[in-house]
Amino acid sequence: GCMMNGKLYPFGRIERTEDCYTCSCSERSLQCCSLFRTPVAYDNKKCKVVFNKERCDYDVVQKDDPSKMCSQFARV
């Protein structure tokens, strides 16, 4: 298998690691891509970025009320 961040994964396709990556594990290599996109171009005075590990994505929420999402932002 392949070792990533102290955890052993089996050979083959790994749909989702604990750290929110999808990987391909072979005897020669471990290749991974993130399942999340990073927020950019949001109002950082009113909003903050919080990682949602359940969804493997970032939420952009209002600083004064984190239960409310910020409406306008872009991701890369």
PDB file of C-alpha atoms in Angstrom:
ATOM      1  CA  GLY A   1       0.000   0.000   0.000  1.00  0.00           C
ATOM      2  CA  CYS A   2       0.894   3.676   0.229  1.00  0.00           C
ATOM      3  CA  MET A   3       1.565   5.717   3.341  1.00  0.00           C
ATOM      4  CA  MET A   4       0.095   9.224   3.595  1.00  0.00           C
ATOM      5  CA  ASN A   5       0.208  11.319   6.766  1.00  0.00           C
ATOM      6  CA  GLY A   6       0.774   8.244   8.911  1.00  0.00           C
ATOM      7  CA  LYS A   7      -2.061   6.181   7.423  1.00  0.00           C
ATOM      8  CA  LEU A   8      -1.623   3.166   5.155  1.00  0.00           C
ATOM      9  CA  TYR A   9      -3.883   3.054   2.082  1.00  0.00           C
ATOM     10  CA  PRO A  10      -4.313   0.032  -0.230  1.00  0.00           C
ATOM     11  CA  PHE A  11      -3.022  -0.097  -3.794  1.00  0.00           C
ATOM     12  CA  GLY A  12      -5.453   1.253  -6.389  1.00  0.00           C
ATOM     13  CA  ARG A  13      -7.795   4.225  -6.448  1.00  0.00           C
ATOM     14  CA  ILE A  14      -8.505   5.951  -3.139  1.00  0.00           C
ATOM     15  CA  GLU A  15     -11.794   7.848  -3.431  1.00  0.00           C
ATOM     16  CA  ARG A  16     -11.233  10.044  -0.359  1.00  0.00           C
ATOM     17  CA  THR A  17      -8.450  10.224   2.201  1.00  0.00           C
ATOM     18  CA  GLU A  18      -8.911  11.554   5.723  1.00  0.00           C
ATOM     19  CA  ASP A  19      -7.337  14.809   4.507  1.00  0.00           C
ATOM     20  CA  CYS A  20      -9.777  15.224   1.591  1.00  0.00           C
ATOM     21  CA  TYR A  21      -7.691  14.032  -1.337  1.00  0.00           C
ATOM     22  CA  THR A  22      -8.391  11.477  -4.045  1.00  0.00           C
ATOM     23  CA  CYS A  23      -5.355   9.373  -4.870  1.00  0.00           C
ATOM     24  CA  SER A  24      -3.958   6.663  -7.048  1.00  0.00           C
ATOM     25  CA  CYS A  25      -1.648   4.307  -5.166  1.00  0.00           C
ATOM     26  CA  SER A  26       0.759   1.988  -6.981  1.00  0.00           C
ATOM     27  CA  GLU A  27       3.951   0.163  -6.098  1.00  0.00           C
ATOM     28  CA  ARG A  28       5.912   3.013  -7.706  1.00  0.00           C
ATOM     29  CA  SER A  29       4.044   6.148  -6.646  1.00  0.00           C
ATOM     30  CA  LEU A  30       1.239   7.902  -4.849  1.00  0.00           C
ATOM     31  CA  GLN A  31      -0.476  10.640  -6.877  1.00  0.00           C
ATOM     32  CA  CYS A  32      -3.140  12.784  -5.252  1.00  0.00           C
ATOM     33  CA  CYS A  33      -5.464  15.672  -6.084  1.00  0.00           C
ATOM     34  CA  SER A  34      -7.415  17.757  -3.612  1.00  0.00           C
ATOM     35  CA  LEU A  35     -11.192  17.389  -3.438  1.00  0.00           C
ATOM     36  CA  PHE A  36     -11.599  21.002  -2.354  1.00  0.00           C
ATOM     37  CA  ARG A  37     -11.270  24.372  -4.068  1.00  0.00           C
ATOM     38  CA  THR A  38      -9.781  27.373  -2.302  1.00  0.00           C
ATOM     39  CA  PRO A  39     -11.969  30.474  -1.950  1.00  0.00           C
ATOM     40  CA  VAL A  40     -10.579  33.731  -3.356  1.00  0.00           C
ATOM     41  CA  ALA A  41     -11.996  37.182  -4.068  1.00  0.00           C
ATOM     42  CA  TYR A  42     -14.282  37.405  -1.044  1.00  0.00           C
ATOM     43  CA  ASP A  43     -14.812  40.277   1.391  1.00  0.00           C
ATOM     44  CA  ASN A  44     -12.199  39.391   4.026  1.00  0.00           C
ATOM     45  CA  LYS A  45     -13.382  42.223   6.272  1.00  0.00           C
ATOM     46  CA  LYS A  46     -16.864  40.708   6.631  1.00  0.00           C
ATOM     47  CA  CYS A  47     -16.214  37.047   5.844  1.00  0.00           C
ATOM     48  CA  LYS A  48     -13.891  34.251   6.890  1.00  0.00           C
ATOM     49  CA  VAL A  49     -12.965  30.850   5.462  1.00  0.00           C
ATOM     50  CA  VAL A  50     -13.688  27.680   7.451  1.00  0.00           C
ATOM     51  CA  PHE A  51     -12.797  24.169   6.275  1.00  0.00           C
ATOM     52  CA  ASN A  52     -15.732  21.746   6.297  1.00  0.00           C
ATOM     53  CA  LYS A  53     -14.146  18.289   6.636  1.00  0.00           C
ATOM     54  CA  GLU A  54     -17.465  16.463   6.116  1.00  0.00           C
ATOM     55  CA  ARG A  55     -17.896  17.980   2.656  1.00  0.00           C
ATOM     56  CA  CYS A  56     -14.170  18.324   1.926  1.00  0.00           C
ATOM     57  CA  ASP A  57     -14.643  21.950   0.981  1.00  0.00           C
ATOM     58  CA  TYR A  58     -14.269  25.453   2.364  1.00  0.00           C
ATOM     59  CA  ASP A  59     -17.220  27.479   3.581  1.00  0.00           C
ATOM     60  CA  VAL A  60     -17.066  31.256   3.353  1.00  0.00           C
ATOM     61  CA  VAL A  61     -19.096  32.538   6.290  1.00  0.00           C
ATOM     62  CA  GLN A  62     -19.842  35.880   7.884  1.00  0.00           C
ATOM     63  CA  LYS A  63     -17.429  36.766  10.688  1.00  0.00           C
ATOM     64  CA  ASP A  64     -20.152  38.188  12.926  1.00  0.00           C
ATOM     65  CA  ASP A  65     -22.522  35.231  12.324  1.00  0.00           C
ATOM     66  CA  PRO A  66     -20.754  32.047  11.116  1.00  0.00           C
ATOM     67  CA  SER A  67     -24.124  30.352  10.594  1.00  0.00           C
ATOM     68  CA  LYS A  68     -24.626  32.619   7.551  1.00  0.00           C
ATOM     69  CA  MET A  69     -22.756  32.083   4.307  1.00  0.00           C
ATOM     70  CA  CYS A  70     -21.189  34.933   2.359  1.00  0.00           C
ATOM     71  CA  SER A  71     -22.858  35.182  -0.991  1.00  0.00           C
ATOM     72  CA  GLN A  72     -20.222  36.425  -3.420  1.00  0.00           C
ATOM     73  CA  PHE A  73     -16.849  34.773  -3.807  1.00  0.00           C
ATOM     74  CA  ALA A  74     -14.841  32.775  -6.325  1.00  0.00           C
ATOM     75  CA  ARG A  75     -12.856  29.540  -5.993  1.00  0.00           C
ATOM     76  CA  VAL A  76      -9.671  28.198  -7.536  1.00  0.00           C
TER      77      VAL A  76
END
